[in-house]
Amino acid sequence: MAVEKRREREIEEMKELILTTASEIIATEGLDKLSIRKIANKIEYSPSIIYHYFKDKDEIIGNVMQRGYKKILSAVSSAKMEQETPIDRVKQMTKNYIRAALHMPEEFMAVQLNQSEIALKHTASLFKGASKEKPALTALYQCLQEMYAGHDVSEDKLEMTGQMIVVATLGLIFKLIIEKDIDEEQRERLIDFYTEDIVLRIAKGTHNDNYIESLS
Amino acid sequence: MAVEKRREREIEEMKELILTTASEIIATEGLDKLSIRKIANKIEYSPSIIYHYFKDKDEIIGNVMQRGYKKILSAVSSAKMEQETPIDRVKQMTKNYIRAALHMPEEFMAVQLNQSEIALKHTASLFKGASKEKPALTALYQCLQEMYAGHDVSEDKLEMTGQMIVVATLGLIFKLIIEKDIDEEQRERLIDFYTEDIVLRIAKGTHNDNYIESLS
DNA sequence: TTCTATAATTGAACACTGTTCAATATCAAA
DNA sequence: TTTGATATTGAACAGTGTTCAATTATAGAA
């Protein structure tokens, strides 16, 4: 019986070894340079063995992505408590999200572009009612609800607004990742302009103009 | 001499044949299923011959993408004249851009994600001063300039605002393409909400609040 | 028309890829 | 020590992009 526990642990360790090795390759050489044989070489096993621990390459990629993405999500949610007003929380969350994504560009792009089941569990969704299920959206949605508490704004519009912030942020991150040779100063200016200004423009739109004034 | 002209034409026809075949495969089976051998089979030539007309696979993909993207750009610029006010032109341009992109999702994604030289010539850029060089940005930039003609808005902020609209639009398109099983109604609602509402929220932010009022 | 130089086209090969599977090695339990 | 399970391997298959020497076709000169 004790032996079974050890085996289980060994299996977990082997999976871990494969995943971290894959992670290393992705980080240093890029996702497109990741191959089963390259992983096998690094861990000094034959390529075949990998298929005893993972169904296929996609499952490995999926797992690596999931891990990376969890880090990003935790970076976002850590902002929830730090800031006082919902507006500041939205700002902070967005900023954290962008920073975290730019720290793991390969993983981030892969998770977002991969429509595999494992990825869909973690990425934001545009489906109606998604705000209540997707972790990336719930926090944002709650902030918006706080902002407009007591004001006559339909739940529908509120959700769409949240989705638009997510979508716009994704677009900015994508562009910043793709255009990697953009100079540091311009990059910072854009991130700042986006988080300090654009996000608010989007968020503050969901109401009558008087309420805009009261928020600024 | 006349023979040279014919040869030139034949080379052009062969290139055309390769590109349209590649285009077909991409449209029906997806970019990841495109292979040199598959193109060769379809045009009933040996795979090697393709390398006499194109440097490598990337050059073929680049050319296919360029063509697709030109269609999208022309769809955008066709809106320039139709609408009266700059606001309506921005709306129309954005709508056209989204629609055109969704009609050729594979090409669009590939152009945007491919950071090859051929792609960089056509995609929007976040570089400072890019608005004056990139076709996707110039039209938008001009509308914004019109909107704020005579008002005290720095050129810098105007450009960044334009870039933010582009970036946000890209994000929406990406998400709509990736989440392909979203239902038609929600898709339309989102596109409408974005073009009719969000774009304006972003665009109208570049000024004092009084000017906002006068624009609505 | 025949010969020659040039360009088009091919087939075979190389070095990769993901994946499968029968054969082998390892090791715990009987 | 033998048995049974499982971990591990090597070889193979079918696919990929790409190169290159050998072949074929063709246009212009003799």
Coordinates of N, CA and C in Angstrom, one line a residue, chain B:
Chain B
M1 N 12.4 38.7 -77.6 CA 12.0 39.7 -76.6 C 10.5 39.4 -76.2
A2 N 9.7 39.1 -77.2 CA 8.3 38.8 -76.9 C 8.1 37.6 -76.0
V3 N 9.1 36.7 -76.2 CA 9.1 35.5 -75.4 C 9.3 35.7 -74.0
E4 N 10.2 36.7 -73.7 CA 10.4 37.1 -72.3 C 9.2 37.6 -71.6
K5 N 8.4 38.4 -72.4 CA 7.2 38.9 -71.8 C 6.3 37.8 -71.4
R6 N 6.2 36.8 -72.3 CA 5.3 35.7 -72.1 C 5.8 34.9 -70.8
R7 N 7.1 34.7 -70.8 CA 7.6 34.0 -69.7 C 7.3 34.7 -68.3
E8 N 7.5 36.0 -68.4 CA 7.2 36.8 -67.2 C 5.7 36.6 -66.8
R9 N 4.9 36.6 -67.8 CA 3.5 36.4 -67.5 C 3.2 35.0 -67.0
E10 N 3.9 34.0 -67.5 CA 3.7 32.7 -67.1 C 4.2 32.5 -65.6
I11 N 5.3 33.2 -65.3 CA 5.8 33.1 -63.9 C 4.7 33.7 -63.0
E12 N 4.2 34.8 -63.4 CA 3.1 35.5 -62.6 C 1.9 34.6 -62.5
E13 N 1.6 33.9 -63.5 CA 0.4 33.0 -63.5 C 0.7 31.8 -62.5
M14 N 1.9 31.3 -62.6 CA 2.3 30.2 -61.7 C 2.2 30.7 -60.2
K15 N 2.8 31.8 -60.0 CA 2.7 32.4 -58.6 C 1.2 32.5 -58.2
E16 N 0.5 33.1 -59.1 CA -1.0 33.3 -58.8 C -1.6 31.9 -58.5
L17 N -1.3 30.9 -59.3 CA -1.9 29.6 -59.1 C -1.5 29.0 -57.7
I18 N -0.3 29.2 -57.4 CA 0.2 28.7 -56.0 C -0.5 29.4 -54.9
L19 N -0.6 30.7 -55.1 CA -1.2 31.6 -54.0 C -2.7 31.3 -53.8
T20 N -3.4 31.2 -55.0 CA -4.9 30.9 -54.8 C -5.1 29.5 -54.3
T21 N -4.3 28.6 -54.7 CA -4.4 27.2 -54.1 C -4.2 27.2 -52.6
A22 N -3.1 27.9 -52.2 CA -2.8 28.0 -50.8 C -4.0 28.7 -50.1
S23 N -4.5 29.7 -50.7 CA -5.6 30.4 -50.2 C -6.8 29.5 -49.9
E24 N -7.1 28.7 -50.9 CA -8.2 27.7 -50.8 C -8.0 26.8 -49.7
I25 N -6.8 26.2 -49.6 CA -6.6 25.3 -48.5 C -6.7 25.9 -47.1
I26 N -6.2 27.2 -47.0 CA -6.3 27.9 -45.8 C -7.8 28.1 -45.4
A27 N -8.6 28.5 -46.4 CA -10.0 28.8 -46.2 C -10.8 27.6 -45.8
T28 N -10.5 26.5 -46.4 CA -11.3 25.3 -46.2 C -10.8 24.4 -45.0
E29 N -9.4 24.3 -44.9 CA -8.9 23.4 -43.9 C -8.2 24.1 -42.7
G30 N -7.9 25.4 -42.9 CA -7.2 26.2 -41.8 C -5.7 26.3 -42.1
L31 N -5.2 27.3 -41.6 CA -3.8 27.7 -41.9 C -2.8 26.5 -41.4
D32 N -3.1 25.9 -40.3 CA -2.2 24.9 -39.8 C -2.2 23.6 -40.6
K33 N -3.2 23.5 -41.5 CA -3.3 22.3 -42.4 C -2.6 22.6 -43.7
L34 N -2.2 23.8 -43.9 CA -1.5 24.1 -45.2 C -0.1 23.5 -45.2
S35 N 0.2 22.8 -46.3 CA 1.6 22.3 -46.5 C 2.0 22.4 -47.9
I36 N 3.3 22.5 -48.1 CA 3.8 22.6 -49.5 C 3.4 21.4 -50.3
R37 N 3.5 20.2 -49.8 CA 3.1 19.1 -50.5 C 1.6 19.1 -50.9
K38 N 0.8 19.6 -50.1 CA -0.7 19.7 -50.4 C -0.9 20.7 -51.5
I39 N -0.2 21.8 -51.5 CA -0.3 22.7 -52.6 C 0.1 22.0 -53.9
A40 N 1.3 21.4 -53.8 CA 1.9 20.7 -55.0 C 0.9 19.7 -55.6
N41 N 0.3 18.9 -54.7 CA -0.7 17.9 -55.2 C -1.8 18.6 -55.9
K42 N -2.4 19.6 -55.4 CA -3.5 20.3 -56.0 C -3.2 20.9 -57.3
I43 N -2.1 21.4 -57.5 CA -1.7 22.0 -58.8 C -1.0 21.1 -59.7
E44 N -0.9 19.8 -59.2 CA -0.3 18.7 -60.0 C 1.1 19.0 -60.5
Y45 N 1.9 19.5 -59.5 CA 3.3 19.7 -59.7 C 4.1 19.0 -58.6
S46 N 5.4 18.8 -58.8 CA 6.2 18.3 -57.7 C 6.4 19.4 -56.6
P47 N 6.5 19.0 -55.4 CA 6.7 20.0 -54.3 C 7.9 20.9 -54.5
S48 N 8.9 20.4 -55.1 CA 10.2 21.2 -55.3 C 9.9 22.5 -56.1
I49 N 9.0 22.4 -57.1 CA 8.9 23.5 -58.0 C 8.5 24.8 -57.3
I50 N 7.7 24.6 -56.2 CA 7.2 25.8 -55.5 C 8.4 26.7 -55.0
Y51 N 9.5 26.1 -54.8 CA 10.7 26.8 -54.3 C 11.4 27.6 -55.4
H52 N 10.9 27.4 -56.6 CA 11.4 28.2 -57.7 C 10.6 29.5 -57.8
Y53 N 9.5 29.5 -57.2 CA 8.6 30.7 -57.3 C 8.5 31.5 -56.0
F54 N 8.7 30.8 -54.9 CA 8.7 31.4 -53.6 C 9.9 30.9 -52.8
K55 N 10.5 31.8 -52.0 CA 11.6 31.5 -51.1 C 11.3 30.3 -50.2
D56 N 10.2 30.5 -49.5 CA 9.8 29.4 -48.5 C 8.3 29.5 -48.2
K57 N 7.9 28.6 -47.3 CA 6.4 28.6 -47.0 C 6.0 29.9 -46.4
D58 N 6.8 30.5 -45.6 CA 6.4 31.8 -45.0 C 6.1 32.9 -46.0
E59 N 6.9 32.9 -47.1 CA 6.7 33.9 -48.2 C 5.3 33.7 -48.8
I60 N 4.9 32.4 -49.0 CA 3.6 32.1 -49.5 C 2.5 32.6 -48.6
I61 N 2.6 32.2 -47.3 CA 1.6 32.6 -46.3 C 1.6 34.2 -46.3
G62 N 2.7 34.8 -46.3 CA 2.8 36.2 -46.2 C 2.0 36.9 -47.4
N63 N 2.2 36.3 -48.6 CA 1.5 36.9 -49.8 C 0.0 36.7 -49.7
V64 N -0.4 35.5 -49.2 CA -1.8 35.2 -49.1 C -2.5 36.2 -48.1
M65 N -1.7 36.4 -47.0 CA -2.3 37.3 -46.0 C -2.4 38.7 -46.5
Q66 N -1.3 39.1 -47.2 CA -1.3 40.5 -47.7 C -2.5 40.8 -48.6
R67 N -2.9 39.8 -49.4 CA -4.0 39.9 -50.3 C -5.3 40.0 -49.5
G68 N -5.5 39.1 -48.5 CA -6.7 39.2 -47.7 C -6.8 40.5 -47.0
Y69 N -5.6 40.9 -46.5 CA -5.7 42.1 -45.7 C -6.0 43.4 -46.5
K70 N -5.5 43.4 -47.7 CA -5.9 44.5 -48.6 C -7.4 44.7 -48.8
K71 N -8.1 43.6 -48.8 CA -9.5 43.6 -48.9 C -10.1 44.3 -47.7
I72 N -9.6 43.9 -46.6 CA -10.1 44.5 -45.3 C -9.9 46.0 -45.3
L73 N -8.7 46.4 -45.7 CA -8.4 47.8 -45.7 C -9.3 48.6 -46.6
S74 N -9.5 48.0 -47.8 CA -10.4 48.7 -48.8 C -11.8 48.8 -48.2
A75 N -12.2 47.8 -47.5 CA -13.5 47.9 -46.9 C -13.6 49.0 -45.9
V76 N -12.5 49.2 -45.2 CA -12.5 50.3 -44.2 C -12.6 51.7 -44.9
S77 N -11.7 51.8 -45.9 CA -11.6 53.2 -46.5 C -12.8 53.5 -47.3
S78 N -13.6 52.5 -47.7 CA -14.8 52.8 -48.5 C -15.8 53.6 -47.7
A79 N -15.6 53.5 -46.4 CA -16.6 54.2 -45.5 C -16.3 55.7 -45.4
K80 N -15.1 56.0 -45.8 CA -14.6 57.4 -45.5 C -15.6 58.4 -46.1
M81 N -16.1 58.2 -47.3 CA -16.9 59.2 -48.0 C -18.4 59.1 -47.6
E82 N -18.8 57.9 -47.4 CA -20.3 57.6 -47.2 C -20.9 58.4 -46.1
Q83 N -20.2 58.5 -45.0 CA -20.9 59.2 -43.8 C -20.5 60.7 -43.7
E84 N -21.4 61.4 -43.2 CA -21.3 62.8 -43.1 C -20.3 63.3 -42.0
T85 N -20.6 63.0 -40.7 CA -19.8 63.5 -39.6 C -18.6 62.6 -39.4
P86 N -17.6 63.1 -38.8 CA -16.4 62.2 -38.5 C -16.8 61.1 -37.5
I87 N -17.7 61.4 -36.6 CA -18.1 60.4 -35.7 C -18.7 59.2 -36.4
D88 N -19.6 59.5 -37.3 CA -20.3 58.5 -38.1 C -19.3 57.7 -38.9
R89 N -18.3 58.4 -39.4 CA -17.3 57.7 -40.2 C -16.5 56.8 -39.4
V90 N -16.1 57.2 -38.2 CA -15.4 56.3 -37.3 C -16.2 55.0 -37.0
K91 N -17.5 55.3 -36.7 CA -18.4 54.1 -36.5 C -18.4 53.2 -37.7
Q92 N -18.7 53.8 -38.8 CA -18.8 53.0 -40.0 C -17.5 52.2 -40.3
M93 N -16.4 52.9 -40.2 CA -15.1 52.3 -40.5 C -14.9 51.1 -39.6
T94 N -15.2 51.3 -38.3 CA -15.0 50.2 -37.3 C -15.9 49.0 -37.6
K95 N -17.1 49.3 -37.9 CA -18.1 48.3 -38.3 C -17.6 47.5 -39.5
N96 N -17.2 48.2 -40.5 CA -16.7 47.6 -41.8 C -15.5 46.7 -41.5
Y97 N -14.6 47.3 -40.7 CA -13.4 46.6 -40.3 C -13.7 45.2 -39.7
I98 N -14.6 45.3 -38.7 CA -14.9 44.1 -38.0 C -15.6 43.0 -38.9
R99 N -16.5 43.5 -39.7 CA -17.2 42.6 -40.6 C -16.3 41.9 -41.6
A100 N -15.4 42.8 -42.2 CA -14.4 42.3 -43.1 C -13.5 41.2 -42.5
A101 N -13.1 41.5 -41.3 CA -12.2 40.6 -40.6 C -12.8 39.3 -40.3
L102 N -14.1 39.4 -39.9 CA -14.8 38.1 -39.6 C -15.2 37.3 -40.8
H103 N -15.1 37.9 -42.0 CA -15.3 37.2 -43.2 C -14.1 36.4 -43.7
M104 N -12.9 36.7 -43.1 CA -11.7 36.0 -43.4 C -10.9 35.8 -42.2
P105 N -11.4 35.1 -41.2 CA -10.8 34.9 -39.9 C -9.4 34.4 -39.9
E106 N -9.2 33.4 -40.8 CA -7.8 32.7 -40.8 C -6.8 33.7 -41.3
E107 N -7.1 34.4 -42.4 CA -6.2 35.4 -42.9 C -5.9 36.5 -41.9
F108 N -7.0 37.0 -41.3 CA -6.9 38.1 -40.4 C -6.0 37.8 -39.2
M109 N -6.2 36.6 -38.6 CA -5.4 36.2 -37.5 C -4.0 36.1 -37.8
A110 N -3.8 35.4 -39.0 CA -2.4 35.2 -39.4 C -1.6 36.5 -39.6
V111 N -2.3 37.4 -40.3 CA -1.6 38.7 -40.5 C -1.3 39.4 -39.2
Q112 N -2.2 39.4 -38.3 CA -2.0 40.1 -37.1 C -1.0 39.4 -36.2
L113 N -0.9 38.1 -36.2 CA 0.0 37.4 -35.3 C 1.4 37.2 -35.9
N114 N 1.4 37.3 -37.2 CA 2.7 37.1 -37.9 C 3.5 38.4 -37.8
Q115 N 4.6 38.4 -37.2 CA 5.4 39.6 -37.2 C 6.5 39.7 -38.3
S116 N 6.2 39.0 -39.4 CA 7.1 39.0 -40.5 C 7.1 40.4 -41.1
E117 N 8.1 40.7 -41.9 CA 8.2 42.0 -42.5 C 7.0 42.3 -43.4
I118 N 6.6 41.3 -44.1 CA 5.4 41.5 -45.0 C 4.2 41.9 -44.3
A119 N 4.0 41.3 -43.1 CA 2.8 41.6 -42.3 C 2.9 42.9 -41.6
L120 N 4.1 43.3 -41.2 CA 4.3 44.5 -40.4 C 4.0 45.7 -41.3
K121 N 4.2 45.5 -42.6 CA 3.9 46.6 -43.5 C 2.4 47.0 -43.5
H122 N 1.6 46.1 -43.2 CA 0.1 46.3 -43.3 C -0.6 46.4 -42.0
T123 N -0.1 45.9 -41.0 CA -0.9 45.9 -39.7 C -0.6 47.3 -39.0
A124 N -1.6 47.6 -38.2 CA -1.4 48.8 -37.4 C -0.2 48.7 -36.5
S125 N 0.4 49.9 -36.1 CA 1.5 49.8 -35.3 C 1.3 50.8 -34.1
L126 N 2.0 50.4 -33.0 CA 1.9 51.3 -31.8 C 3.1 52.3 -31.7
F127 N 3.9 52.3 -32.7 CA 5.1 53.2 -32.7 C 4.6 54.6 -32.7
K128 N 5.3 55.5 -32.1 CA 5.0 56.9 -32.1 C 5.1 57.4 -33.5
G129 N 4.1 58.1 -33.9 CA 4.1 58.6 -35.3 C 3.6 57.7 -36.3
A130 N 3.2 56.5 -35.9 CA 2.8 55.5 -36.9 C 1.5 55.9 -37.6
S131 N 0.7 56.7 -37.0 CA -0.5 57.1 -37.7 C -0.4 57.7 -39.0
K132 N 0.8 58.3 -39.3 CA 1.0 58.9 -40.6 C 1.5 57.9 -41.6
E133 N 1.9 56.8 -41.2 CA 2.4 55.8 -42.2 C 1.5 54.6 -42.4
K134 N 0.9 54.2 -41.4 CA 0.1 52.9 -41.5 C -1.3 53.3 -42.1
P135 N -1.7 52.6 -43.2 CA -3.0 52.9 -43.8 C -4.2 52.7 -42.9
A136 N -4.1 51.6 -42.0 CA -5.2 51.4 -41.1 C -5.4 52.5 -40.1
L137 N -4.4 53.2 -39.8 CA -4.5 54.3 -38.8 C -4.7 55.7 -39.4
T138 N -4.2 55.9 -40.6 CA -4.4 57.3 -41.1 C -5.8 57.8 -41.2
A139 N -6.7 56.9 -41.8 CA -8.1 57.3 -41.9 C -8.7 57.6 -40.6
L140 N -8.5 56.7 -39.6 CA -9.0 57.0 -38.3 C -8.5 58.2 -37.7
Y141 N -7.2 58.4 -37.8 CA -6.5 59.6 -37.3 C -7.1 60.9 -37.8
Q142 N -7.4 60.9 -39.1 CA -8.0 62.0 -39.8 C -9.4 62.4 -39.2
C143 N -10.1 61.3 -38.9 CA -11.5 61.6 -38.4 C -11.3 62.2 -37.0
L144 N -10.4 61.7 -36.2 CA -10.2 62.2 -34.9 C -9.8 63.7 -34.9
Q145 N -8.9 64.0 -35.9 CA -8.5 65.4 -36.0 C -9.6 66.3 -36.4
E146 N -10.5 65.8 -37.3 CA -11.7 66.5 -37.6 C -12.6 66.8 -36.4
M147 N -12.7 65.7 -35.6 CA -13.6 65.8 -34.4 C -13.1 66.9 -33.5
Y148 N -11.8 67.0 -33.4 CA -11.2 67.9 -32.4 C -10.6 69.2 -33.0
A149 N -11.0 69.4 -34.3 CA -10.5 70.6 -35.0 C -10.8 71.9 -34.2
G150 N -9.8 72.7 -33.9 CA -10.0 73.9 -33.2 C -10.0 73.7 -31.7
H151 N -10.0 72.5 -31.2 CA -10.0 72.3 -29.8 C -8.6 72.0 -29.3
D152 N -8.3 72.2 -28.1 CA -7.0 72.1 -27.6 C -6.7 70.7 -27.1
V153 N -6.4 69.9 -28.1 CA -6.0 68.5 -27.8 C -4.6 68.2 -28.4
S154 N -3.7 67.7 -27.6 CA -2.4 67.4 -28.1 C -2.4 66.3 -29.1
E155 N -1.5 66.5 -30.1 CA -1.4 65.6 -31.2 C -1.1 64.2 -30.6
D156 N -0.3 64.2 -29.6 CA 0.1 63.0 -29.0 C -1.1 62.2 -28.4
K157 N -1.9 62.9 -27.7 CA -3.1 62.2 -27.1 C -4.0 61.7 -28.2
L158 N -4.1 62.5 -29.2 CA -5.0 62.1 -30.4 C -4.5 60.8 -31.0
E159 N -3.2 60.8 -31.2 CA -2.6 59.6 -31.8 C -2.9 58.4 -30.9
M160 N -2.6 58.5 -29.6 CA -2.8 57.4 -28.7 C -4.2 57.0 -28.7
T161 N -5.1 57.9 -28.7 CA -6.5 57.6 -28.7 C -6.9 56.7 -29.9
G162 N -6.4 57.2 -31.1 CA -6.6 56.4 -32.3 C -6.0 55.0 -32.2
Q163 N -4.8 54.9 -31.6 CA -4.2 53.6 -31.4 C -5.0 52.7 -30.5
M164 N -5.6 53.3 -29.5 CA -6.4 52.6 -28.5 C -7.7 52.0 -29.2
I165 N -8.3 52.8 -30.1 CA -9.4 52.3 -30.8 C -9.1 51.1 -31.6
V166 N -8.0 51.2 -32.3 CA -7.5 50.1 -33.2 C -7.3 48.9 -32.3
V167 N -6.6 49.1 -31.2 CA -6.2 48.0 -30.3 C -7.4 47.3 -29.7
A168 N -8.4 48.1 -29.3 CA -9.6 47.6 -28.7 C -10.4 46.8 -29.7
T169 N -10.4 47.4 -30.9 CA -11.2 46.7 -32.0 C -10.5 45.3 -32.3
L170 N -9.2 45.3 -32.4 CA -8.5 44.1 -32.6 C -8.8 43.1 -31.5
G171 N -8.9 43.5 -30.3 CA -9.2 42.6 -29.2 C -10.6 42.0 -29.4
L172 N -11.5 42.8 -29.8 CA -12.9 42.3 -30.0 C -12.9 41.3 -31.1
I173 N -12.2 41.6 -32.2 CA -12.2 40.7 -33.4 C -11.6 39.4 -33.0
F174 N -10.4 39.5 -32.3 CA -9.7 38.2 -31.9 C -10.7 37.3 -31.1
K175 N -11.3 37.9 -30.1 CA -12.2 37.2 -29.3 C -13.4 36.6 -30.0
L176 N -13.9 37.3 -31.0 CA -15.1 36.8 -31.7 C -14.6 35.7 -32.7
I177 N -13.4 35.8 -33.1 CA -12.9 34.7 -34.0 C -12.6 33.5 -33.2
I178 N -11.9 33.7 -32.1 CA -11.5 32.5 -31.2 C -12.8 31.8 -30.7
E179 N -13.7 32.6 -30.1 CA -14.9 32.0 -29.6 C -15.9 31.8 -30.7
K180 N -15.7 30.8 -31.5 CA -16.5 30.8 -32.7 C -17.9 30.2 -32.5
D181 N -18.1 29.5 -31.4 CA -19.4 28.9 -31.2 C -20.3 29.8 -30.4
I182 N -20.0 31.1 -30.4 CA -20.9 32.1 -29.7 C -22.1 32.3 -30.6
D183 N -23.3 32.4 -30.0 CA -24.5 32.5 -30.9 C -24.7 33.8 -31.6
E184 N -25.3 33.7 -32.7 CA -25.4 34.8 -33.7 C -25.9 36.1 -33.0
E185 N -26.9 36.0 -32.2 CA -27.6 37.1 -31.6 C -26.6 37.9 -30.7
Q186 N -26.0 37.2 -29.8 CA -25.0 37.8 -28.9 C -23.9 38.5 -29.6
R187 N -23.4 37.8 -30.7 CA -22.4 38.3 -31.5 C -22.8 39.7 -32.1
E188 N -24.0 39.8 -32.6 CA -24.5 41.0 -33.2 C -24.6 42.1 -32.2
R189 N -25.1 41.7 -31.0 CA -25.3 42.6 -29.9 C -24.0 43.3 -29.5
L190 N -23.0 42.4 -29.4 CA -21.7 42.9 -29.0 C -21.0 43.8 -30.0
I191 N -21.1 43.4 -31.3 CA -20.6 44.3 -32.4 C -21.3 45.6 -32.4
D192 N -22.6 45.6 -32.2 CA -23.4 46.8 -32.2 C -23.0 47.7 -31.0
F193 N -23.0 47.1 -29.9 CA -22.6 47.8 -28.6 C -21.3 48.4 -28.8
Y194 N -20.3 47.7 -29.3 CA -19.0 48.2 -29.5 C -18.9 49.4 -30.4
T195 N -19.5 49.2 -31.6 CA -19.3 50.2 -32.6 C -20.2 51.5 -32.3
E196 N -21.3 51.2 -31.7 CA -22.3 52.4 -31.5 C -21.9 53.1 -30.1
D197 N -21.3 52.4 -29.3 CA -21.1 52.9 -27.9 C -19.7 53.0 -27.4
I198 N -19.0 51.9 -27.4 CA -17.7 51.8 -26.8 C -16.7 52.7 -27.6
V199 N -16.7 52.6 -28.9 CA -15.8 53.4 -29.8 C -15.9 54.8 -29.5
L200 N -17.2 55.3 -29.3 CA -17.4 56.7 -29.0 C -16.9 57.0 -27.6
R201 N -17.1 56.1 -26.7 CA -16.6 56.4 -25.3 C -15.1 56.7 -25.4
I202 N -14.4 55.9 -26.1 CA -13.0 56.0 -26.3 C -12.6 57.3 -27.0
A203 N -13.3 57.5 -28.1 CA -13.0 58.7 -29.0 C -13.3 60.0 -28.3
K204 N -14.4 60.0 -27.6 CA -14.9 61.3 -27.0 C -14.2 61.7 -25.8
G205 N -13.3 60.8 -25.3 CA -12.6 61.1 -24.1 C -11.5 62.2 -24.2
T206 N -11.1 62.4 -25.4 CA -9.9 63.3 -25.6 C -10.3 64.8 -25.6
H207 N -10.9 65.2 -24.5 CA -11.3 66.6 -24.5 C -12.0 66.9 -23.1
N208 N -12.3 68.1 -23.0 CA -13.0 68.4 -21.7 C -14.5 68.0 -21.8
D209 N -15.2 68.0 -20.6 CA -16.5 67.4 -20.6 C -17.5 68.2 -21.4
N210 N -17.3 69.5 -21.4 CA -18.3 70.4 -22.2 C -18.3 69.9 -23.6
Y211 N -17.1 69.6 -24.1 CA -17.1 69.2 -25.5 C -17.7 67.9 -25.7
I212 N -17.7 67.0 -24.7 CA -18.4 65.8 -24.8 C -19.9 66.1 -25.1
E213 N -20.4 66.9 -24.3 CA -21.9 67.3 -24.4 C -22.2 67.7 -25.8
S214 N -21.3 68.6 -26.3 CA -21.6 69.1 -27.7 C -21.6 68.1 -28.8
L215 N -20.9 67.0 -28.5 CA -20.7 66.0 -29.5 C -21.9 65.0 -29.5
S216 N -22.6 64.9 -28.3 CA -23.6 63.9 -28.3 C -25.0 64.4 -28.8

